[in-house]
Short mmCIF file of N, CA, C and O in Angstrom, two decimals:
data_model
loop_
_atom_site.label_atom_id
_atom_site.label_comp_id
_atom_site.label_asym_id
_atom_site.label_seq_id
_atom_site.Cartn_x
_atom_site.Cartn_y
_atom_site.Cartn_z
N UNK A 2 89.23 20.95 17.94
CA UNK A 2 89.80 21.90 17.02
C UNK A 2 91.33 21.86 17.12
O UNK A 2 91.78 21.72 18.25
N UNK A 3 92.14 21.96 16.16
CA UNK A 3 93.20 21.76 15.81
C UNK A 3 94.40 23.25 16.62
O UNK A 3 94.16 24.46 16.57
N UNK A 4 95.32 22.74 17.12
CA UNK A 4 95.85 23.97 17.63
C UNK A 4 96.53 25.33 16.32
O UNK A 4 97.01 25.06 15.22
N UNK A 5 96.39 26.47 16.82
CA UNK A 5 96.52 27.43 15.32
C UNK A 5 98.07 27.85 15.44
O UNK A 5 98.77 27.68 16.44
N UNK A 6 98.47 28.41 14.23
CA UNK A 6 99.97 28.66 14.48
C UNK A 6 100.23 29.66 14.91
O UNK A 6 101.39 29.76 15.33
N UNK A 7 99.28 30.95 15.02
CA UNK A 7 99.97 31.87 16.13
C UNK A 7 98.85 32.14 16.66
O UNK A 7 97.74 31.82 16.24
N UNK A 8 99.19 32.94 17.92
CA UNK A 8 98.43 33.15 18.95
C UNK A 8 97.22 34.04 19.09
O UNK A 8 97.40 35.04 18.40
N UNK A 9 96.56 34.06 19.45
CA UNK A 9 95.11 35.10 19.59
C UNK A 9 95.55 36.68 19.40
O UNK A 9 94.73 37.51 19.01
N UNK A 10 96.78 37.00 19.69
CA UNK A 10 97.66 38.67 20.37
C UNK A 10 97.48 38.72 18.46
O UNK A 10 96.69 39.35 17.75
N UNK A 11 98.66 37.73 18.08
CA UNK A 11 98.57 37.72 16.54
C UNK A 11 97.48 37.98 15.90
O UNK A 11 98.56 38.55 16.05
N UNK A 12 96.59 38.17 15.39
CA UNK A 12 95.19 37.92 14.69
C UNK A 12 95.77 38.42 13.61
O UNK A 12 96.72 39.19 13.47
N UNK A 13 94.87 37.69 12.67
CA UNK A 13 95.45 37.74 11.04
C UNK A 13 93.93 38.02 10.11
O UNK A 13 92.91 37.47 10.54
N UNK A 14 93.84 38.82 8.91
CA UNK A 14 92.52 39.00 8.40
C UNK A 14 93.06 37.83 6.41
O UNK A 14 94.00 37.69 5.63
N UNK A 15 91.64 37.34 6.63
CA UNK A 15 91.77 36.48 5.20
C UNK A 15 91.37 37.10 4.18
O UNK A 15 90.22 37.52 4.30
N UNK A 16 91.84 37.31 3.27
CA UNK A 16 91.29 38.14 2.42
C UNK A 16 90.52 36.93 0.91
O UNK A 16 91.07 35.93 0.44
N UNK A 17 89.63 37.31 0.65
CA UNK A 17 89.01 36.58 -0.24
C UNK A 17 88.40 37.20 -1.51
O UNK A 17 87.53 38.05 -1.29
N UNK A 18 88.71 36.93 -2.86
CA UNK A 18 88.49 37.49 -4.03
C UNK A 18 87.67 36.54 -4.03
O UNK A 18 88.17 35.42 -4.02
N UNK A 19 86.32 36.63 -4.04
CA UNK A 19 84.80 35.19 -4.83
C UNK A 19 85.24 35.44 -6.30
O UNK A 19 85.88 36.31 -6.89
N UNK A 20 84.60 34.26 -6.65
CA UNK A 20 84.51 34.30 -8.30
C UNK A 20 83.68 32.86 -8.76
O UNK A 20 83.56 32.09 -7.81
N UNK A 21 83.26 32.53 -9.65
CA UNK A 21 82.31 31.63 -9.94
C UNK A 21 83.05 30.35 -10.42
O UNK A 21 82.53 29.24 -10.28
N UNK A 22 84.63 30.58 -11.18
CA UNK A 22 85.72 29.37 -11.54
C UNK A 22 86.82 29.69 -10.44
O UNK A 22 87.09 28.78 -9.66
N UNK A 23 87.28 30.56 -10.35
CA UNK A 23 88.08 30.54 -9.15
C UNK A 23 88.00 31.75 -8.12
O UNK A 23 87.35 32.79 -8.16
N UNK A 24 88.71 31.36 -7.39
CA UNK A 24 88.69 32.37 -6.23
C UNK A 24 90.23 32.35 -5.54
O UNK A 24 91.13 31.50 -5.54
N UNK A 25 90.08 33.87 -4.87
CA UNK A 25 91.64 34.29 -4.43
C UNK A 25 91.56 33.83 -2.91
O UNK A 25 90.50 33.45 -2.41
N UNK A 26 92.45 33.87 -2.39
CA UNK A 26 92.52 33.91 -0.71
C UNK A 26 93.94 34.23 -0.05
O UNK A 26 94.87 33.61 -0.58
N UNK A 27 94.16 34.77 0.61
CA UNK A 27 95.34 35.72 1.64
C UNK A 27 95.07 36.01 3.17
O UNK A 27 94.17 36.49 3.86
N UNK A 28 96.36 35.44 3.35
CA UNK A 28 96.23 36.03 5.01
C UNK A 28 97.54 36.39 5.22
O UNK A 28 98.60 35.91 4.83
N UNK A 29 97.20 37.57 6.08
CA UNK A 29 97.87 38.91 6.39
C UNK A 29 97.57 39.07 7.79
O UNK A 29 96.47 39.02 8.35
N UNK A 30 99.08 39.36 8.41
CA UNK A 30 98.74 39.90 9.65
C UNK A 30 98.20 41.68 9.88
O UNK A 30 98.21 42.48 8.94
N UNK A 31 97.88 41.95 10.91
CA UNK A 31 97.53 43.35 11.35
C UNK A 31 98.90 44.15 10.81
O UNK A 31 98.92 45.32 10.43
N UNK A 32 100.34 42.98 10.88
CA UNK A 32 101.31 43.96 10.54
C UNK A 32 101.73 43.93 9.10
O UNK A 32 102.81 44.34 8.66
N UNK A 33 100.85 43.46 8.48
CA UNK A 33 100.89 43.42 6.86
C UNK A 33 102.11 42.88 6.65
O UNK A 33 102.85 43.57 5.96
N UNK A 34 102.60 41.73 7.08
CA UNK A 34 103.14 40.57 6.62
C UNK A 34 102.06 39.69 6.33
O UNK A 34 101.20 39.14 7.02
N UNK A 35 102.47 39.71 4.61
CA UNK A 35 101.82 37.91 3.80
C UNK A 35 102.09 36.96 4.39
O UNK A 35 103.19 36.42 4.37
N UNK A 36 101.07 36.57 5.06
CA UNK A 36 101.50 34.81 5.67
C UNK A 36 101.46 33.75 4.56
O UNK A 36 102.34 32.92 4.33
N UNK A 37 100.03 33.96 3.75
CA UNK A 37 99.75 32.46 2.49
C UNK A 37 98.80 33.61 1.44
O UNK A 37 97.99 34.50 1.73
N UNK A 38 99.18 33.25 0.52
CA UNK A 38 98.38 33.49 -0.66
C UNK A 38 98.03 32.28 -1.77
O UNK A 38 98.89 31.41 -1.89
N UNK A 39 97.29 32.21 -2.27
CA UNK A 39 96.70 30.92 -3.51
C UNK A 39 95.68 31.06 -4.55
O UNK A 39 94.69 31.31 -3.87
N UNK A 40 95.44 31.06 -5.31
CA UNK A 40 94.62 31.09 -6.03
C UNK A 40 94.08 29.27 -6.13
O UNK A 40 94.77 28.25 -6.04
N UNK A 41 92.74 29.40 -6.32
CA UNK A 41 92.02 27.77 -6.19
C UNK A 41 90.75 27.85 -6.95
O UNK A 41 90.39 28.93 -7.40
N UNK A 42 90.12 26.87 -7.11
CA UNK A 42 89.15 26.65 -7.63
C UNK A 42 88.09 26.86 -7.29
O UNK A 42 87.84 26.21 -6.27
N UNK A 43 86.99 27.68 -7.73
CA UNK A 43 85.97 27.66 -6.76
C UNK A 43 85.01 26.70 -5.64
O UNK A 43 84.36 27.00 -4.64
N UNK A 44 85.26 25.47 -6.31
CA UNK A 44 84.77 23.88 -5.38
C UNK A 44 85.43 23.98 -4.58
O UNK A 44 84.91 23.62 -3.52
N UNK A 45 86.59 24.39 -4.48
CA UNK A 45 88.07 24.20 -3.01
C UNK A 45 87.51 25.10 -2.53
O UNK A 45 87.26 24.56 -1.45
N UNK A 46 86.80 26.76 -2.39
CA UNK A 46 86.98 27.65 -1.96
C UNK A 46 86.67 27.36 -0.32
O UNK A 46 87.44 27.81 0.53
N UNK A 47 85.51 26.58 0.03
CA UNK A 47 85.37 26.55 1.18
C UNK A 47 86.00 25.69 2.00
O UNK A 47 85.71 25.73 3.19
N UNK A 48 86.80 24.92 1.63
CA UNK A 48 87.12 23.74 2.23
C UNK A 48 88.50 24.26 2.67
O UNK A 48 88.95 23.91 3.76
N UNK A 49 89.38 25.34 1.61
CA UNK A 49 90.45 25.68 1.71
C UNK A 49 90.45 27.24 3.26
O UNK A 49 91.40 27.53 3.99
N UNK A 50 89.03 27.88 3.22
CA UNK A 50 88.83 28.86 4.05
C UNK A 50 88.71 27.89 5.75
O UNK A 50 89.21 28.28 6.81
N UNK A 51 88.10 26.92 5.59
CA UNK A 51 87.97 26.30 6.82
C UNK A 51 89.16 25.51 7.49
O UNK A 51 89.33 25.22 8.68
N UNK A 52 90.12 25.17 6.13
CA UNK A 52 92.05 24.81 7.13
C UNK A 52 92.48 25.82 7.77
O UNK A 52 92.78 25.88 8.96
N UNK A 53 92.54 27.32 6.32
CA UNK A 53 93.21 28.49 6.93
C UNK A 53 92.68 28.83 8.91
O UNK A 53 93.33 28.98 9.94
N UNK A 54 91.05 28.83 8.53
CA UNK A 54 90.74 29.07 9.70
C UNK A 54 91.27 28.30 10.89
O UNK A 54 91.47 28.86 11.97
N UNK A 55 91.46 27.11 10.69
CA UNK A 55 91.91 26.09 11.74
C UNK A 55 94.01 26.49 12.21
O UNK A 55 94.55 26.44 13.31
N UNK A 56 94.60 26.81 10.90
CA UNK A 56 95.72 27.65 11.05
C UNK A 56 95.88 28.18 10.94
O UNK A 56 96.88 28.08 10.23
N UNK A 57 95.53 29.76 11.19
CA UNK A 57 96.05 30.80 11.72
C UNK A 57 94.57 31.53 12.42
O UNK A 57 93.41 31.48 12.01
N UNK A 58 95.07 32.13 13.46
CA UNK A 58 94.27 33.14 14.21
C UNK A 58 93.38 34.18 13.33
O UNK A 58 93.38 35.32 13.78
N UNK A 59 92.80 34.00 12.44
CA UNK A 59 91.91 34.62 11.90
C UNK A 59 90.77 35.62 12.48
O UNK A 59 89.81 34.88 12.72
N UNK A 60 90.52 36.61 12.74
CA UNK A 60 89.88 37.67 13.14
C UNK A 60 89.02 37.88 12.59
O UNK A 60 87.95 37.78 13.20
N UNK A 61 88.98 38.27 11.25
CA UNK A 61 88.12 38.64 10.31
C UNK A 61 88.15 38.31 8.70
O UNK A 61 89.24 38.14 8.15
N UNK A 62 86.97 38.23 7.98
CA UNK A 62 87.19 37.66 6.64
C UNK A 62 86.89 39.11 6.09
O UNK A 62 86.16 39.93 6.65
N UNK A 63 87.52 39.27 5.01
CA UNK A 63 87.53 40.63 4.05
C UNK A 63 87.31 40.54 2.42
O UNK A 63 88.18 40.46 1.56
N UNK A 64 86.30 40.55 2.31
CA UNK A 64 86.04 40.13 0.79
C UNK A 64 85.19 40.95 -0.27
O UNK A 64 84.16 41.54 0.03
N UNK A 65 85.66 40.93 -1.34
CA UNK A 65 85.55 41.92 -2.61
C UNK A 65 83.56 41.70 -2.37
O UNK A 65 82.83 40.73 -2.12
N UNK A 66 83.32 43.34 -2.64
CA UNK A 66 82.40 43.88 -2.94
C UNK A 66 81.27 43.30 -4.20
O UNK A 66 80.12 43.09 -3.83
N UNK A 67 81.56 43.09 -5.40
CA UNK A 67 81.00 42.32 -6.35
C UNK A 67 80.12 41.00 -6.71
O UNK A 67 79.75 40.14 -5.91
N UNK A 68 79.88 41.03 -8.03
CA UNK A 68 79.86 39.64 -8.87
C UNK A 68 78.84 39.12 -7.92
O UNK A 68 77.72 39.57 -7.64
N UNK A 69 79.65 37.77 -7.38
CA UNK A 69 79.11 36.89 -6.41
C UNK A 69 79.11 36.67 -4.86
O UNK A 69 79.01 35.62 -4.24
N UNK A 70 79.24 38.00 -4.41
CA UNK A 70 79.98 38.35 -3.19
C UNK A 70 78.98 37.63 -1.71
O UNK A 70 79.36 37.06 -0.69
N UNK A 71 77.21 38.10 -2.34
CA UNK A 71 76.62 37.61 -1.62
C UNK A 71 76.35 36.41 -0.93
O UNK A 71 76.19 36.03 0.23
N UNK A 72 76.39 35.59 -2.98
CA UNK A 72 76.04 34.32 -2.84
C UNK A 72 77.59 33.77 -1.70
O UNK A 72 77.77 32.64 -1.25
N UNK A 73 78.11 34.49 -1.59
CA UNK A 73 79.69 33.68 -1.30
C UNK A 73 79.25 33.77 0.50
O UNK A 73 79.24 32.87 1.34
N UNK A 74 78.96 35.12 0.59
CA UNK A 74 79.18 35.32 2.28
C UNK A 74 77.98 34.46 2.92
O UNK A 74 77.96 34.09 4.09
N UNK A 75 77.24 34.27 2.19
CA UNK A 75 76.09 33.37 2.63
C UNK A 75 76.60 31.43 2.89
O UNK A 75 76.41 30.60 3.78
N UNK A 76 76.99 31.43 2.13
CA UNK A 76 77.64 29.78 1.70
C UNK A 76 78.96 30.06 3.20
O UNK A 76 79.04 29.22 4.10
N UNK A 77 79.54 30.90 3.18
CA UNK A 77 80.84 31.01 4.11
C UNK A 77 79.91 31.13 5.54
O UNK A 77 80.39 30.47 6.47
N UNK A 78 79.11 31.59 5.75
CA UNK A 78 78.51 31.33 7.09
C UNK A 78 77.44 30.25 7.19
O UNK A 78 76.99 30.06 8.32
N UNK A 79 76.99 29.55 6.27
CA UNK A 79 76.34 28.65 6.63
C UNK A 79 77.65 27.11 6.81
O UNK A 79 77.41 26.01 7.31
N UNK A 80 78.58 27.47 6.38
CA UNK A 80 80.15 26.74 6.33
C UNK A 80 80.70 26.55 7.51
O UNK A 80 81.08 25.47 7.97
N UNK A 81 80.77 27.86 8.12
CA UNK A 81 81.74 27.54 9.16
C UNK A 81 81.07 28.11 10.48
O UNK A 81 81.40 27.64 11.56
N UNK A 82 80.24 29.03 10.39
CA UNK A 82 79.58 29.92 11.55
C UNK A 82 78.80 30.91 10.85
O UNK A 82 79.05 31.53 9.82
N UNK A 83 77.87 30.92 11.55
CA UNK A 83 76.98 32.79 11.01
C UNK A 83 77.70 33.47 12.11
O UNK A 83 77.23 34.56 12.44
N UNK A 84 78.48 33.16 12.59
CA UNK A 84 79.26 34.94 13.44
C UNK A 84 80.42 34.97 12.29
O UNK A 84 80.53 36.00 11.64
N UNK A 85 81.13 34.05 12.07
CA UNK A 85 82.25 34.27 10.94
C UNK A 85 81.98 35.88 10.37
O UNK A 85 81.23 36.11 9.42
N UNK A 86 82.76 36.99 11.17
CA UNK A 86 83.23 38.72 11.01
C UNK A 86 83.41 38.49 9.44
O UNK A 86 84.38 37.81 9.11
N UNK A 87 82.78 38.88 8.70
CA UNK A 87 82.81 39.12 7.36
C UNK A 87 82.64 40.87 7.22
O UNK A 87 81.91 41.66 7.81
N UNK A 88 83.62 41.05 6.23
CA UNK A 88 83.36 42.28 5.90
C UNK A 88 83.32 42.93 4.39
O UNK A 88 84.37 42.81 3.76
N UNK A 89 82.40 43.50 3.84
CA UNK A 89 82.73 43.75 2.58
C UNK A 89 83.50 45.04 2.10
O UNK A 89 83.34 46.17 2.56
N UNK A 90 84.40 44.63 1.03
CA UNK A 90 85.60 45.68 0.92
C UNK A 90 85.27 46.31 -1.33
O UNK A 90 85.36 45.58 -2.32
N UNK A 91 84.97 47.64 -1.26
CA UNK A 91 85.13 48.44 -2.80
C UNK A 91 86.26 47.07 -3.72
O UNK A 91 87.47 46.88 -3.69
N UNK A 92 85.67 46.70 -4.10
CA UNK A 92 86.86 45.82 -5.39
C UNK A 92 87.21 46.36 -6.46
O UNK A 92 88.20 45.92 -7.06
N UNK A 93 86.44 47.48 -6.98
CA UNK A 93 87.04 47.95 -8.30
C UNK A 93 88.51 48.43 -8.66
O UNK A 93 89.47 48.94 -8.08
N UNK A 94 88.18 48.01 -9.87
CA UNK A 94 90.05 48.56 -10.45
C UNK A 94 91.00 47.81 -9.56
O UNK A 94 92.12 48.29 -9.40
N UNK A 95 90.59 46.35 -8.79
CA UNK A 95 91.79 45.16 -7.91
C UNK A 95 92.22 45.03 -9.30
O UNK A 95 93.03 45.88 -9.67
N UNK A 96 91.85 44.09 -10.22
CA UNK A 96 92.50 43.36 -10.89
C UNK A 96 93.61 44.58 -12.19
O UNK A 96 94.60 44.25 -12.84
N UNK A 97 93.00 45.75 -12.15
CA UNK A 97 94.60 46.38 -12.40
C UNK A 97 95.44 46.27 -12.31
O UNK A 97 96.40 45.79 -12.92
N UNK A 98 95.05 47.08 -10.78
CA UNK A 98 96.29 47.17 -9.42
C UNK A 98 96.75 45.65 -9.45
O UNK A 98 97.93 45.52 -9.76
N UNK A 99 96.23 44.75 -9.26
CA UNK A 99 96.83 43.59 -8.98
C UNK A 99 98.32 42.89 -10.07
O UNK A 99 99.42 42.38 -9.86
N UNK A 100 97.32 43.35 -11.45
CA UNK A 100 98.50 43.48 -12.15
C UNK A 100 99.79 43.81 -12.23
O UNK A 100 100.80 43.13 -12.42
N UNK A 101 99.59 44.98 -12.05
CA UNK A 101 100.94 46.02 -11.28
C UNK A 101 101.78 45.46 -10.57
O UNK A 101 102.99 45.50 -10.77
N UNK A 102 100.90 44.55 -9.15
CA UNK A 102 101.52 44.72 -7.86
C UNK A 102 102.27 42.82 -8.47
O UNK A 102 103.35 42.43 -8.04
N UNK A 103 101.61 42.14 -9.24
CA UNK A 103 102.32 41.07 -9.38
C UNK A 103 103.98 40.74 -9.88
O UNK A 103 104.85 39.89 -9.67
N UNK A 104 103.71 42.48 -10.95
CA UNK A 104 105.33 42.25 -11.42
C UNK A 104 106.08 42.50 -9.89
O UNK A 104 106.95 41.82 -9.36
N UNK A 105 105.36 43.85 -9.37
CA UNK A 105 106.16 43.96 -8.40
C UNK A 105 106.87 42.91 -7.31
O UNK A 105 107.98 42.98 -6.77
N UNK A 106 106.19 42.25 -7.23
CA UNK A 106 106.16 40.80 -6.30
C UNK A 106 107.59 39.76 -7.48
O UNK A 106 108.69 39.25 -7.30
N UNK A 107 106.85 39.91 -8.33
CA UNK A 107 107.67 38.74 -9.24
C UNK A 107 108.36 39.47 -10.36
O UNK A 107 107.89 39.24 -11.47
N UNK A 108 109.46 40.35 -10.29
CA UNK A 108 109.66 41.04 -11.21
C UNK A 108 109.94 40.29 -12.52
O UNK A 108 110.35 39.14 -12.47
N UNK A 109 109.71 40.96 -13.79
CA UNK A 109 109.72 40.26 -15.02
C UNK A 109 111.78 39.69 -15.01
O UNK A 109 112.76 40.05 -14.36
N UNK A 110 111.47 38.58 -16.23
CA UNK A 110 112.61 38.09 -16.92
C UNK A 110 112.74 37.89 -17.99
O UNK A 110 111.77 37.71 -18.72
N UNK A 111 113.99 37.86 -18.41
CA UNK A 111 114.11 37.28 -19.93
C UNK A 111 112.95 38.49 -20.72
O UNK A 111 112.31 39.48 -20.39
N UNK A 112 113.08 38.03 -21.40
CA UNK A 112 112.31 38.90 -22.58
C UNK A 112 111.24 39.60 -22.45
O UNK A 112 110.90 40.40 -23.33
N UNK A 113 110.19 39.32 -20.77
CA UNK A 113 109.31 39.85 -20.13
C UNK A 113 110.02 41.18 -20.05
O UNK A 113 109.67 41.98 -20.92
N UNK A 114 111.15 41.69 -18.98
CA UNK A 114 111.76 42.08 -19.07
C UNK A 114 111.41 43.75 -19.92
O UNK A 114 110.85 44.79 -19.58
N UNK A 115 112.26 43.12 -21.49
CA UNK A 115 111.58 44.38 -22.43
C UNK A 115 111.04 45.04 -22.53
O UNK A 115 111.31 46.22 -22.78
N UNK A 116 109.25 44.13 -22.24
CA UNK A 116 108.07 44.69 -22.69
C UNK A 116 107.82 46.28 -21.94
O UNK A 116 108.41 46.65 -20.93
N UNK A 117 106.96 46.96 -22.59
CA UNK A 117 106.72 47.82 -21.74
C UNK A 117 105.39 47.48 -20.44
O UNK A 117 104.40 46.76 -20.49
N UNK A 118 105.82 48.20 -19.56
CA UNK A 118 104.64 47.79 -18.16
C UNK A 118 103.18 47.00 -18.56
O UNK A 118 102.69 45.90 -18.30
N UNK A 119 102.86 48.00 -19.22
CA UNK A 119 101.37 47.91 -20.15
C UNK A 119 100.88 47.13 -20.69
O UNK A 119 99.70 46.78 -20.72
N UNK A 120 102.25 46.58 -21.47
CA UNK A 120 101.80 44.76 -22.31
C UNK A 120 102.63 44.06 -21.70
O UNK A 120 103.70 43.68 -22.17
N UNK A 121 102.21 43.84 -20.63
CA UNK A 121 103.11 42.44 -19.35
C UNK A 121 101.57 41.78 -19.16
O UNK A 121 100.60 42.52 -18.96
N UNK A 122 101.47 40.72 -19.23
CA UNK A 122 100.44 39.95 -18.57
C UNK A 122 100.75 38.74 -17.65
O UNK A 122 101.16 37.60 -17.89
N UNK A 123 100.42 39.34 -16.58
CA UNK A 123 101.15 37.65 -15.38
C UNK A 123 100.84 36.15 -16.00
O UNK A 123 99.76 35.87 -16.51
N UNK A 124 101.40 35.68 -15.94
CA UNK A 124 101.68 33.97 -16.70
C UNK A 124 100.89 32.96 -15.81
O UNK A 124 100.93 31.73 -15.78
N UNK A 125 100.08 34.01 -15.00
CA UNK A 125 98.99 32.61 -14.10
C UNK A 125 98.18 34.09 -13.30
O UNK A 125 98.62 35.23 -13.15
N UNK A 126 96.72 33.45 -12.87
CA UNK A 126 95.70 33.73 -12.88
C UNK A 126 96.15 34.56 -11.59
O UNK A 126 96.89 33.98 -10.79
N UNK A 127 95.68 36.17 -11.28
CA UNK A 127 96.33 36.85 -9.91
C UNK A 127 95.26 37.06 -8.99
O UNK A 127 95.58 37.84 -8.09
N UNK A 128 94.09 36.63 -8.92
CA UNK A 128 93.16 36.73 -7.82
C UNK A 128 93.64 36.37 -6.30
O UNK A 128 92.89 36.76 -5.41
N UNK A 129 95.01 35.53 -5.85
CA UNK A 129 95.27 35.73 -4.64
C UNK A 129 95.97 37.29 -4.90
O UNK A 129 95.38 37.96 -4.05
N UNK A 130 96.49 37.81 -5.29
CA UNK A 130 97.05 39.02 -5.14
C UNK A 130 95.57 40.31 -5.00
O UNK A 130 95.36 41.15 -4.13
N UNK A 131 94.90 40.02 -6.07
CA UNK A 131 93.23 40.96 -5.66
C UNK A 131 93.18 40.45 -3.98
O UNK A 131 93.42 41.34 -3.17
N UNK A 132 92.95 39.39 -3.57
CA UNK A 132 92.70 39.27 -1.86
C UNK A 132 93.54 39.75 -1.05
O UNK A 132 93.31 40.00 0.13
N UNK A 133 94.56 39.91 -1.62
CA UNK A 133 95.55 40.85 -0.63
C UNK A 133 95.59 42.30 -0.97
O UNK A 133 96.11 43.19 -0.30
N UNK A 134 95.08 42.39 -1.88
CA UNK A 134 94.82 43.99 -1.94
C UNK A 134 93.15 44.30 -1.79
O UNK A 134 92.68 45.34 -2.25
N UNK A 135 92.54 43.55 -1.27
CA UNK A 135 91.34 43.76 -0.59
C UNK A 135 91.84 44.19 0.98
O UNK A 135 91.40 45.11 1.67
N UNK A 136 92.91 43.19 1.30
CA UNK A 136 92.84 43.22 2.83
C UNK A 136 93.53 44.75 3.57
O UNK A 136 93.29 45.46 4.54
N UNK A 137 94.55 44.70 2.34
CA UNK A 137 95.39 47.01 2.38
C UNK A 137 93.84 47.36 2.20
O UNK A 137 93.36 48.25 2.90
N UNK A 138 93.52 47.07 1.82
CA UNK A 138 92.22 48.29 1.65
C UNK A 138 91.33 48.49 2.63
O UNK A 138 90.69 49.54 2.64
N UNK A 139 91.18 47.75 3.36
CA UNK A 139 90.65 47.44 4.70
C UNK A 139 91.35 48.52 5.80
O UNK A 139 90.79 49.39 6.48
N UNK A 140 93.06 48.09 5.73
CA UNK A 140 93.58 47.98 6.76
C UNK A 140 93.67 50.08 6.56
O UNK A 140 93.60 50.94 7.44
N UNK A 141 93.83 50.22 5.19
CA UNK A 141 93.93 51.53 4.72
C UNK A 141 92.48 52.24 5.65
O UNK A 141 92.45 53.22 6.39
N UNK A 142 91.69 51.55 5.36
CA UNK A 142 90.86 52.36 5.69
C UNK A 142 90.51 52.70 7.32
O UNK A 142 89.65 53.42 7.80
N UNK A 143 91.38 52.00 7.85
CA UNK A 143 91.10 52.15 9.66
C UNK A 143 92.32 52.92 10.02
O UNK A 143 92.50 53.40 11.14
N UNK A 144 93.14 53.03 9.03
CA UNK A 144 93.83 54.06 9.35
C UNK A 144 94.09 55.58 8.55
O UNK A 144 95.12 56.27 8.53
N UNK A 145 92.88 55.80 7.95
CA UNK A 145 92.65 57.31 7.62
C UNK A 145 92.00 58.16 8.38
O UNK A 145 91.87 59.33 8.03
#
């Protein structure tokens, strides 16, 4: 096994949006610093969860509630491990919020800019941003 980039003390949770054409993925430390976010294809999904795993200290997988969630956590442990800490996280109303949180991340330009909040639509697909707001939701919830 490949050496990881930070240490065991570090542990980092992956956050994973399933989806049937693509899928999200994020890793986040305990101190909610974004390490990687991506959006990929669903054929990549596993192949891309099993590098992350190999670089970075991964703890736990955190993934949206929905859709294809089952078929996903099933395929992810017959992938890499049936201990692989999977946890399932409420997804509704992500891809709102995600909306939101993308301008925030990438604030608008040029003529984006103008629009009002409401009719902004991000210019590429935001399911890594849903996986990172799976993983606040997690982290939200161990600390209420």
């Amino acid at each position: 096994m490949t050496s990881r980039k930070f240490s065991p003390s570090d542990s980092v949770i992956l956050g994973f949006d399933p989806g049937r054409d693509k899928c999200g993925v994020a890793v986040m430390g305990l101190d909610r610093q974004l390490q990687y976010h991506e959006v990929l294809s669903s054929s990549n999904a596993i192949a891309t969860i099993k590098v992350l795993y190999q670089k970075y200290a991964i703890s736990l997988l955190v993934m949206g509630d929905q859709t294809t969630s089952k078929l996903w956590k099933q395929q992810i442990q017959e992938n890499l491990s049936p201990t692989v800490n999977i946890i399932l996280v409420d997804e509704r109303y992500t891809s709102l919020e995600a909306r939101d949180r993308y301008w925030i991340m990438y604030p608008p330009k040029g003529f984006t800019k103008l629009l009002p909040a409401g009719m902004r639509t991000p210019p590429r697909p935001i399911d890594d941003i849903v996986a990172i707001l799976l993983i606040e939701r997690y982290l939200n919830r161990l600390t209420q």
